[in-house]
mmCIF file of C-alpha atoms in Angstrom:
data_model
loop_
_atom_site.group_PDB
_atom_site.id
_atom_site.type_symbol
_atom_site.label_atom_id
_atom_site.label_comp_id
_atom_site.label_asym_id
_atom_site.label_seq_id
_atom_site.Cartn_x
_atom_site.Cartn_y
_atom_site.Cartn_z
ATOM 1 C CA UNK A 1 -0.288 -0.033 -0.277
ATOM 2 C CA UNK A 2 0.772 3.796 -0.363
ATOM 3 C CA UNK A 3 0.615 5.350 3.014
ATOM 4 C CA UNK A 4 0.993 9.074 3.858
ATOM 5 C CA UNK A 5 1.072 9.958 7.774
ATOM 6 C CA UNK A 6 -0.191 12.853 8.698
ATOM 7 C CA UNK A 7 1.450 15.041 11.714
ATOM 8 C CA UNK A 8 0.747 18.625 13.085
ATOM 9 C CA UNK A 9 4.267 19.760 13.715
ATOM 10 C CA UNK A 10 8.146 18.325 12.814
ATOM 11 C CA UNK A 11 9.783 18.118 16.309
ATOM 12 C CA UNK A 12 11.343 15.594 18.515
ATOM 13 C CA UNK A 13 8.634 14.544 20.458
ATOM 14 C CA UNK A 14 6.379 11.542 21.797
ATOM 15 C CA UNK A 15 3.748 11.434 18.862
ATOM 16 C CA UNK A 16 6.365 11.874 16.398
ATOM 17 C CA UNK A 17 8.321 9.106 17.609
ATOM 18 C CA UNK A 18 5.135 6.968 17.361
ATOM 19 C CA UNK A 19 4.795 7.856 13.859
ATOM 20 C CA UNK A 20 8.218 7.291 13.116
ATOM 21 C CA UNK A 21 8.085 3.493 14.351
ATOM 22 C CA UNK A 22 4.847 3.085 12.396
ATOM 23 C CA UNK A 23 6.161 4.254 9.102
ATOM 24 C CA UNK A 24 9.688 2.384 9.883
ATOM 25 C CA UNK A 25 7.796 -0.805 10.540
ATOM 26 C CA UNK A 26 5.293 -0.657 7.857
ATOM 27 C CA UNK A 27 8.019 0.039 5.215
ATOM 28 C CA UNK A 28 9.977 -3.000 6.754
ATOM 29 C CA UNK A 29 6.586 -4.943 5.642
ATOM 30 C CA UNK A 30 6.612 -3.870 2.093
ATOM 31 C CA UNK A 31 4.686 -0.387 2.158
ATOM 32 C CA UNK A 32 5.362 3.235 0.682
ATOM 33 C CA UNK A 33 5.170 5.233 3.848
ATOM 34 C CA UNK A 34 5.838 9.175 4.064
ATOM 35 C CA UNK A 35 5.111 11.522 6.877
ATOM 36 C CA UNK A 36 3.785 14.977 5.981
ATOM 37 C CA UNK A 37 4.018 17.598 8.790
ATOM 38 C CA UNK A 38 1.538 20.383 8.689
ATOM 39 C CA UNK A 39 4.357 22.769 9.720
ATOM 40 C CA UNK A 40 8.169 22.595 10.364
ATOM 41 C CA UNK A 41 8.737 23.674 13.956
ATOM 42 C CA UNK A 42 12.198 22.292 14.765
ATOM 43 C CA UNK A 43 15.079 21.025 12.408
ATOM 44 C CA UNK A 44 14.504 17.701 13.954
ATOM 45 C CA UNK A 45 13.316 16.126 10.559
ATOM 46 C CA UNK A 46 14.843 18.424 8.338
ATOM 47 C CA UNK A 47 17.482 15.546 6.805
ATOM 48 C CA UNK A 48 14.625 12.706 7.161
ATOM 49 C CA UNK A 49 14.154 10.997 3.702
ATOM 50 C CA UNK A 50 10.655 10.257 4.049
ATOM 51 C CA UNK A 51 9.349 13.865 5.417
ATOM 52 C CA UNK A 52 7.875 16.516 3.665
ATOM 53 C CA UNK A 53 6.290 19.800 5.187
ATOM 54 C CA UNK A 54 3.398 21.676 4.127
ATOM 55 C CA UNK A 55 4.234 24.773 5.903
ATOM 56 C CA UNK A 56 7.922 26.324 6.859
ATOM 57 C CA UNK A 57 6.373 28.022 9.931
ATOM 58 C CA UNK A 58 3.279 27.653 12.644
ATOM 59 C CA UNK A 59 -0.234 28.909 10.502
ATOM 60 C CA UNK A 60 -1.325 31.691 12.182
ATOM 61 C CA UNK A 61 -5.012 32.435 12.733
ATOM 62 C CA UNK A 62 -7.904 31.192 10.344
ATOM 63 C CA UNK A 63 -6.163 32.325 7.421
ATOM 64 C CA UNK A 64 -2.898 30.085 8.013
ATOM 65 C CA UNK A 65 -5.030 27.100 8.884
ATOM 66 C CA UNK A 66 -6.959 27.530 5.358
ATOM 67 C CA UNK A 67 -3.671 27.916 3.943
ATOM 68 C CA UNK A 68 -2.103 24.864 5.531
ATOM 69 C CA UNK A 69 -5.375 22.870 4.743
ATOM 70 C CA UNK A 70 -5.040 23.704 1.099
ATOM 71 C CA UNK A 71 -1.532 22.485 1.270
ATOM 72 C CA UNK A 72 -2.522 19.356 2.662
ATOM 73 C CA UNK A 73 -5.279 19.048 0.086
ATOM 74 C CA UNK A 74 -2.837 19.555 -2.953
ATOM 75 C CA UNK A 75 -0.002 17.209 -1.697
ATOM 76 C CA UNK A 76 -2.348 14.442 -1.012
ATOM 77 C CA UNK A 77 -3.983 14.771 -4.520
ATOM 78 C CA UNK A 78 -0.347 14.630 -6.067
ATOM 79 C CA UNK A 79 0.575 11.629 -3.488
ATOM 80 C CA UNK A 80 -2.492 9.522 -4.205
ATOM 81 C CA UNK A 81 -2.007 7.087 -1.319
ATOM 82 C CA UNK A 82 -4.361 4.254 -0.663
ATOM 83 C CA UNK A 83 -4.563 5.327 2.800
ATOM 84 C CA UNK A 84 -3.940 7.967 5.520
ATOM 85 C CA UNK A 85 -2.995 7.881 9.062
ATOM 86 C CA UNK A 86 -3.543 10.931 11.476
ATOM 87 C CA UNK A 87 -1.943 11.868 14.553
ATOM 88 C CA UNK A 88 -2.742 14.713 17.569
ATOM 89 C CA UNK A 89 -6.019 16.714 17.833
ATOM 90 C CA UNK A 90 -5.167 18.814 14.843
ATOM 91 C CA UNK A 91 -3.332 16.245 12.561
ATOM 92 C CA UNK A 92 -6.484 14.175 12.925
ATOM 93 C CA UNK A 93 -8.787 16.981 11.880
ATOM 94 C CA UNK A 94 -6.771 18.515 9.211
ATOM 95 C CA UNK A 95 -5.646 14.944 7.784
ATOM 96 C CA UNK A 96 -8.981 13.505 7.864
ATOM 97 C CA UNK A 97 -10.343 16.905 5.737
ATOM 98 C CA UNK A 98 -8.160 16.841 3.391
ATOM 99 C CA UNK A 99 -7.726 13.355 3.160
ATOM 100 C CA UNK A 100 -11.634 13.420 2.167
ATOM 101 C CA UNK A 101 -11.173 16.004 -0.037
ATOM 102 C CA UNK A 102 -8.225 14.502 -2.046
ATOM 103 C CA UNK A 103 -10.538 11.308 -2.490
ATOM 104 C CA UNK A 104 -8.827 9.133 -0.194
ATOM 105 C CA UNK A 105 -11.230 7.051 1.593
ATOM 106 C CA UNK A 106 -9.297 4.623 4.181
ATOM 107 C CA UNK A 107 -8.632 6.859 7.313
ATOM 108 C CA UNK A 108 -6.917 5.891 10.456
ATOM 109 C CA UNK A 109 -7.017 8.379 13.402
ATOM 110 C CA UNK A 110 -5.104 8.407 16.425
ATOM 111 C CA UNK A 111 -6.176 9.767 19.894
ATOM 112 C CA UNK A 112 -3.424 11.594 21.501
ATOM 113 C CA UNK A 113 -5.420 12.482 24.451
ATOM 114 C CA UNK A 114 -8.652 12.393 26.566
ATOM 115 C CA UNK A 115 -11.294 14.377 25.419
ATOM 116 C CA UNK A 116 -11.752 18.029 26.484
ATOM 117 C CA UNK A 117 -14.429 20.124 27.322
ATOM 118 C CA UNK A 118 -13.845 23.770 27.492
ATOM 119 C CA UNK A 119 -11.579 26.031 25.339
ATOM 120 C CA UNK A 120 -9.927 25.303 21.714
ATOM 121 C CA UNK A 121 -8.927 21.717 22.858
ATOM 122 C CA UNK A 122 -13.013 21.343 23.703
ATOM 123 C CA UNK A 123 -13.768 22.608 20.434
ATOM 124 C CA UNK A 124 -11.551 20.074 18.472
ATOM 125 C CA UNK A 125 -12.499 17.486 20.753
ATOM 126 C CA UNK A 126 -16.201 18.204 19.662
ATOM 127 C CA UNK A 127 -15.033 18.148 16.006
ATOM 128 C CA UNK A 128 -13.460 14.865 16.663
ATOM 129 C CA UNK A 129 -16.208 13.116 18.001
ATOM 130 C CA UNK A 130 -18.596 14.568 15.019
ATOM 131 C CA UNK A 131 -16.379 13.312 12.875
ATOM 132 C CA UNK A 132 -15.784 9.855 14.435
ATOM 133 C CA UNK A 133 -19.786 9.445 14.729
ATOM 134 C CA UNK A 134 -20.197 10.237 10.838
ATOM 135 C CA UNK A 135 -17.714 7.751 10.014
ATOM 136 C CA UNK A 136 -15.155 9.834 8.418
ATOM 137 C CA UNK A 137 -12.398 8.029 9.287
ATOM 138 C CA UNK A 138 -12.903 4.187 9.531
ATOM 139 C CA UNK A 139 -10.842 3.271 12.738
ATOM 140 C CA UNK A 140 -9.948 5.155 15.765
ATOM 141 C CA UNK A 141 -6.835 3.945 17.341
ATOM 142 C CA UNK A 142 -6.298 4.158 21.076
ATOM 143 C CA UNK A 143 -2.935 3.637 23.223
ATOM 144 C CA UNK A 144 -3.943 2.399 26.563
ATOM 145 C CA UNK A 145 -6.806 0.962 28.292
ATOM 146 C CA UNK A 146 -6.903 4.204 30.274
ATOM 147 C CA UNK A 147 -7.195 6.055 27.095
ATOM 148 C CA UNK A 148 -9.877 3.947 25.960
ATOM 149 C CA UNK A 149 -11.807 4.263 28.960
ATOM 150 C CA UNK A 150 -11.875 8.176 28.479
ATOM 151 C CA UNK A 151 -14.730 7.412 25.726
ATOM 152 C CA UNK A 152 -16.780 5.052 27.664
ATOM 153 C CA UNK A 153 -19.548 7.734 27.406
ATOM 154 C CA UNK A 154 -19.276 8.813 23.855
ATOM 155 C CA UNK A 155 -22.208 7.208 21.648
ATOM 156 C CA UNK A 156 -21.966 3.635 20.463
ATOM 157 C CA UNK A 157 -21.652 5.121 16.617
ATOM 158 C CA UNK A 158 -18.138 6.514 17.829
ATOM 159 C CA UNK A 159 -16.927 3.817 20.001
ATOM 160 C CA UNK A 160 -17.153 0.936 17.546
ATOM 161 C CA UNK A 161 -14.731 2.266 15.259
ATOM 162 C CA UNK A 162 -12.180 2.188 18.303
ATOM 163 C CA UNK A 163 -9.107 0.404 18.186
ATOM 164 C CA UNK A 164 -6.622 -0.383 20.825
ATOM 165 C CA UNK A 165 -3.067 -0.828 19.638
ATOM 166 C CA UNK A 166 -0.422 -0.087 22.642
ATOM 167 C CA UNK A 167 2.232 2.213 21.291
ATOM 168 C CA UNK A 168 5.484 -0.103 20.352
ATOM 169 C CA UNK A 169 8.893 1.179 21.921
ATOM 170 C CA UNK A 170 12.402 0.146 20.353
ATOM 171 C CA UNK A 171 14.981 -1.571 22.689
ATOM 172 C CA UNK A 172 18.279 -0.009 22.558
ATOM 173 C CA UNK A 173 20.328 -1.036 19.542
ATOM 174 C CA UNK A 174 23.458 -0.792 21.151
ATOM 175 C CA UNK A 175 24.941 -0.464 25.188
ATOM 176 C CA UNK A 176 26.307 3.013 25.536
ATOM 177 C CA UNK A 177 28.924 3.842 28.022
ATOM 178 C CA UNK A 178 27.872 6.256 30.818
ATOM 179 C CA UNK A 179 30.973 7.991 30.876
ATOM 180 C CA UNK A 180 31.214 8.528 27.214
ATOM 181 C CA UNK A 181 27.454 9.620 26.934
ATOM 182 C CA UNK A 182 28.074 12.184 29.942
ATOM 183 C CA UNK A 183 30.942 13.551 27.543
ATOM 184 C CA UNK A 184 28.711 13.563 24.483
ATOM 185 C CA UNK A 185 25.996 15.745 25.911
ATOM 186 C CA UNK A 186 28.571 18.208 28.131
ATOM 187 C CA UNK A 187 27.393 16.546 31.420
ATOM 188 C CA UNK A 188 29.225 16.386 34.806
ATOM 189 C CA UNK A 189 31.253 12.780 35.193
ATOM 190 C CA UNK A 190 31.275 12.174 38.933
ATOM 191 C CA UNK A 191 27.846 13.054 40.189
ATOM 192 C CA UNK A 192 24.299 11.464 40.929
ATOM 193 C CA UNK A 193 22.548 12.146 37.736
ATOM 194 C CA UNK A 194 18.643 12.157 37.259
ATOM 195 C CA UNK A 195 17.569 12.785 33.646
ATOM 196 C CA UNK A 196 14.361 13.850 31.903
ATOM 197 C CA UNK A 197 12.960 13.766 28.660
ATOM 198 C CA UNK A 198 10.052 15.496 26.977
ATOM 199 C CA UNK A 199 9.276 18.906 25.587
ATOM 200 C CA UNK A 200 9.527 21.828 28.333
ATOM 201 C CA UNK A 201 5.892 22.770 29.051
ATOM 202 C CA UNK A 202 4.122 23.600 32.183
ATOM 203 C CA UNK A 203 2.099 19.853 31.647
ATOM 204 C CA UNK A 204 4.899 18.018 31.695
ATOM 205 C CA UNK A 205 6.046 19.832 34.875
ATOM 206 C CA UNK A 206 9.645 19.727 34.983
ATOM 207 C CA UNK A 207 9.720 22.994 37.399
ATOM 208 C CA UNK A 208 8.958 19.982 39.968
ATOM 209 C CA UNK A 209 12.378 18.605 38.861
ATOM 210 C CA UNK A 210 14.238 21.584 39.097
ATOM 211 C CA UNK A 211 12.536 22.276 43.160
ATOM 212 C CA UNK A 212 13.529 18.837 43.881
ATOM 213 C CA UNK A 213 17.061 19.947 43.302
ATOM 214 C CA UNK A 214 16.359 22.322 46.207
ATOM 215 C CA UNK A 215 16.215 19.276 48.481
ATOM 216 C CA UNK A 216 18.776 17.220 47.065
ATOM 217 C CA UNK A 217 21.902 19.009 47.391
ATOM 218 C CA UNK A 218 23.938 15.818 45.552
ATOM 219 C CA UNK A 219 21.880 15.721 42.959
ATOM 220 C CA UNK A 220 22.231 16.951 39.378
ATOM 221 C CA UNK A 221 19.338 16.994 36.640
ATOM 222 C CA UNK A 222 19.888 17.048 33.061
ATOM 223 C CA UNK A 223 16.576 17.953 30.546
ATOM 224 C CA UNK A 224 16.272 16.713 27.004
ATOM 225 C CA UNK A 225 13.875 18.944 25.180
ATOM 226 C CA UNK A 226 12.853 22.357 24.220
ATOM 227 C CA UNK A 227 9.639 24.026 24.795
ATOM 228 C CA UNK A 228 8.147 27.174 26.039
ATOM 229 C CA UNK A 229 8.965 26.759 29.758
ATOM 230 C CA UNK A 230 12.630 26.651 28.921
ATOM 231 C CA UNK A 231 13.451 30.547 30.457
ATOM 232 C CA UNK A 232 10.942 29.844 33.212
ATOM 233 C CA UNK A 233 12.944 26.748 34.457
ATOM 234 C CA UNK A 234 16.295 28.608 34.016
ATOM 235 C CA UNK A 235 15.247 31.548 35.949
ATOM 236 C CA UNK A 236 13.429 29.579 38.525
ATOM 237 C CA UNK A 237 16.766 27.514 39.141
ATOM 238 C CA UNK A 238 18.404 30.725 39.553
ATOM 239 C CA UNK A 239 16.262 32.193 42.256
ATOM 240 C CA UNK A 240 16.814 28.787 44.027
ATOM 241 C CA UNK A 241 20.478 28.796 43.921
ATOM 242 C CA UNK A 242 20.338 25.091 42.011
ATOM 243 C CA UNK A 243 21.336 26.375 38.116
ATOM 244 C CA UNK A 244 24.915 24.987 38.432
ATOM 245 C CA UNK A 245 23.231 21.665 38.903
ATOM 246 C CA UNK A 246 20.366 22.204 36.235
ATOM 247 C CA UNK A 247 21.303 20.862 32.685
ATOM 248 C CA UNK A 248 19.568 22.028 29.716
ATOM 249 C CA UNK A 249 20.551 19.807 26.516
ATOM 250 C CA UNK A 250 18.303 20.757 23.960
ATOM 251 C CA UNK A 251 16.361 18.683 21.802
ATOM 252 C CA UNK A 252 17.609 15.180 21.359
ATOM 253 C CA UNK A 253 17.018 13.244 18.194
ATOM 254 C CA UNK A 254 15.234 10.072 18.525
ATOM 255 C CA UNK A 255 18.339 8.189 17.071
ATOM 256 C CA UNK A 256 20.317 9.524 20.342
ATOM 257 C CA UNK A 257 17.836 9.332 22.771
ATOM 258 C CA UNK A 258 19.083 5.983 24.175
ATOM 259 C CA UNK A 259 22.557 7.543 24.413
ATOM 260 C CA UNK A 260 21.122 10.254 26.238
ATOM 261 C CA UNK A 261 19.305 7.800 28.960
ATOM 262 C CA UNK A 262 22.529 5.988 29.422
ATOM 263 C CA UNK A 263 24.042 9.230 30.927
ATOM 264 C CA UNK A 264 21.736 8.927 34.063
ATOM 265 C CA UNK A 265 21.585 7.178 37.064
ATOM 266 C CA UNK A 266 17.686 7.420 37.462
ATOM 267 C CA UNK A 267 15.036 8.648 35.414
ATOM 268 C CA UNK A 268 12.648 11.654 36.951
ATOM 269 C CA UNK A 269 9.183 12.014 34.996
ATOM 270 C CA UNK A 270 6.701 14.407 36.653
ATOM 271 C CA UNK A 271 4.364 14.931 34.146
ATOM 272 C CA UNK A 272 1.042 15.873 35.373
ATOM 273 C CA UNK A 273 -1.287 14.318 32.151
ATOM 274 C CA UNK A 274 -0.348 11.359 29.753
ATOM 275 C CA UNK A 275 -2.111 8.763 27.565
ATOM 276 C CA UNK A 276 0.756 6.441 27.351
ATOM 277 C CA UNK A 277 4.157 8.170 28.561
ATOM 278 C CA UNK A 278 6.177 7.127 25.955
ATOM 279 C CA UNK A 279 9.292 8.839 27.290
ATOM 280 C CA UNK A 280 8.796 7.130 30.304
ATOM 281 C CA UNK A 281 8.764 3.741 28.760
ATOM 282 C CA UNK A 282 11.892 4.385 26.668
ATOM 283 C CA UNK A 283 13.509 4.921 29.820
ATOM 284 C CA UNK A 284 12.243 1.766 31.583
ATOM 285 C CA UNK A 285 13.165 -0.305 28.653
ATOM 286 C CA UNK A 286 16.511 1.153 28.356
ATOM 287 C CA UNK A 287 17.259 -0.293 31.985
ATOM 288 C CA UNK A 288 16.857 3.053 33.886
ATOM 289 C CA UNK A 289 15.075 3.170 37.408
ATOM 290 C CA UNK A 290 11.914 5.542 36.908
ATOM 291 C CA UNK A 291 10.362 7.577 39.601
ATOM 292 C CA UNK A 292 7.304 8.994 37.932
ATOM 293 C CA UNK A 293 4.304 10.834 38.896
ATOM 294 C CA UNK A 294 1.357 8.694 40.212
ATOM 295 C CA UNK A 295 -0.995 8.847 37.141
ATOM 296 C CA UNK A 296 -3.220 5.882 36.755
ATOM 297 C CA UNK A 297 -2.237 5.412 32.832
ATOM 298 C CA UNK A 298 1.671 5.356 34.221
ATOM 299 C CA UNK A 299 0.808 2.806 36.575
ATOM 300 C CA UNK A 300 -0.889 0.598 33.518
ATOM 301 C CA UNK A 301 1.755 0.798 30.840
ATOM 302 C CA UNK A 302 4.499 0.541 33.698
ATOM 303 C CA UNK A 303 3.508 -2.879 35.069
ATOM 304 C CA UNK A 304 4.984 -5.699 33.116
ATOM 305 C CA UNK A 305 3.387 -8.648 32.219
ATOM 306 C CA UNK A 306 4.189 -10.752 35.360
ATOM 307 C CA UNK A 307 2.934 -7.898 37.290
ATOM 308 C CA UNK A 308 5.988 -6.130 38.352
ATOM 309 C CA UNK A 309 6.019 -2.299 38.387
ATOM 310 C CA UNK A 310 8.865 -0.850 36.421
ATOM 311 C CA UNK A 311 8.757 2.482 38.316
ATOM 312 C CA UNK A 312 8.236 4.099 41.636
ATOM 313 C CA UNK A 313 5.376 6.192 41.806
ATOM 314 C CA UNK A 314 5.508 9.695 43.606
ATOM 315 C CA UNK A 315 3.226 12.797 44.180
ATOM 316 C CA UNK A 316 4.099 15.086 41.035
ATOM 317 C CA UNK A 317 5.791 17.921 43.229
ATOM 318 C CA UNK A 318 9.099 18.937 44.304
ATOM 319 C CA UNK A 319 8.755 17.264 47.728
ATOM 320 C CA UNK A 320 7.500 14.158 45.859
ATOM 321 C CA UNK A 321 10.092 14.111 42.984
ATOM 322 C CA UNK A 322 12.783 14.665 45.590
ATOM 323 C CA UNK A 323 11.717 11.624 48.064
ATOM 324 C CA UNK A 324 11.422 9.423 45.321
ATOM 325 C CA UNK A 325 14.763 10.135 43.828
ATOM 326 C CA UNK A 326 16.620 9.745 47.420
ATOM 327 C CA UNK A 327 14.693 6.545 47.703
ATOM 328 C CA UNK A 328 16.523 5.022 44.527
ATOM 329 C CA UNK A 329 19.739 6.553 45.109
ATOM 330 C CA UNK A 330 19.857 4.980 49.024
ATOM 331 C CA UNK A 331 18.654 1.640 47.880
ATOM 332 C CA UNK A 332 20.809 0.467 45.055
ATOM 333 C CA UNK A 333 18.517 -3.421 45.387
ATOM 334 C CA UNK A 334 15.384 -1.282 44.899
ATOM 335 C CA UNK A 335 16.885 0.172 42.115
ATOM 336 C CA UNK A 336 18.164 -3.035 40.624
ATOM 337 C CA UNK A 337 14.556 -4.491 40.744
ATOM 338 C CA UNK A 338 13.001 -1.417 38.895
ATOM 339 C CA UNK A 339 15.778 -1.559 36.058
ATOM 340 C CA UNK A 340 15.020 -5.389 35.813
ATOM 341 C CA UNK A 341 11.103 -4.936 35.487
ATOM 342 C CA UNK A 342 11.579 -1.978 32.959
ATOM 343 C CA UNK A 343 13.672 -4.491 30.631
ATOM 344 C CA UNK A 344 10.801 -7.013 30.770
ATOM 345 C CA UNK A 345 8.743 -4.393 29.226
ATOM 346 C CA UNK A 346 10.149 -4.675 25.704
ATOM 347 C CA UNK A 347 8.176 -7.855 24.626
ATOM 348 C CA UNK A 348 5.123 -6.293 25.832
ATOM 349 C CA UNK A 349 5.277 -2.743 23.861
ATOM 350 C CA UNK A 350 7.483 -4.387 20.732
ATOM 351 C CA UNK A 351 7.463 -2.281 17.546
ATOM 352 C CA UNK A 352 6.963 -5.236 15.460
ATOM 353 C CA UNK A 353 3.741 -5.863 17.610
ATOM 354 C CA UNK A 354 2.300 -2.587 17.214
ATOM 355 C CA UNK A 355 3.206 -2.228 13.543
ATOM 356 C CA UNK A 356 1.562 -5.325 12.938
ATOM 357 C CA UNK A 357 -1.924 -3.808 14.549
ATOM 358 C CA UNK A 358 -1.717 -0.690 12.105
ATOM 359 C CA UNK A 359 -1.223 -2.873 9.389
ATOM 360 C CA UNK A 360 -4.437 -5.307 10.194
ATOM 361 C CA UNK A 361 -6.588 -1.833 9.916
ATOM 362 C CA UNK A 362 -4.938 -0.899 6.801
ATOM 363 C CA UNK A 363 -5.660 -4.188 5.203
ATOM 364 C CA UNK A 364 -9.220 -4.633 6.829
#
């Protein structure tokens, strides 16, 4: 099949990692797959031979959104795909409308979050609800049991299109030396180092990790990612006198994420909202002991098939994160147990299993 994936923005974040894996897996199965981004946000995909961009910058207002939609329709008409897979709120709406206008009838949507009831996101949820009820896309993928449950009160005409396909998470392709990894990212060698990855946003709540440094005088924290909260994090660290122990390494491309994780002694994930927690699962699979916020969805995805937990779950504030990291560093046997459980997640979240699920939907 000839397949086009529609993503909202080009950047190195979790949703984009999923479409990367789906594209790679489907190409390995003999399909032609390209990913088109509605706009280029960072340079993360500039060298990707399978990526295209509709706009070079974020569309502003209704005129910009119309320009993006028209551009996508022209792109899809030229590409003439057999199927379109869409991702994220805007990607689902733009992608479904664009695919329909371009004459594509086989459309698979992805739900990247729980339905919203207020503001712009509430409007997008309502549009998605109507599209699903009307059958504008044929299948609607959710990535966890928790996410699926968020749609329990939706009409049957919407829910009958839902298919659960857990995210695949690749295992590291090689072992990285910790000292070499720290040197590669400019991180200090002989210190306790907790690492974290993800967009720097309020919802990802990295400010709780900066606050935790105030309670952990011997610990450093390294954050991989870019986003609107960067300057806030720096200012807060300076105000607390911990700026010398906060290391912002910027956006890390997917090909180097396991190298970055190898630099850490533990992984900290204070996010306040997730539908899966791909970055956290990546860290667990790499063998890092994880301290994560106490979200139901994280408890679900970070439980191995034998029932063992692959993370220590704490309150998503500075005190909770500090206590969790302190517990890990003080209990090497506990760290080892969490690391072993994390590595056992590899089979549960096999990318091959995920790609087989998508292929089955596309060929149905």
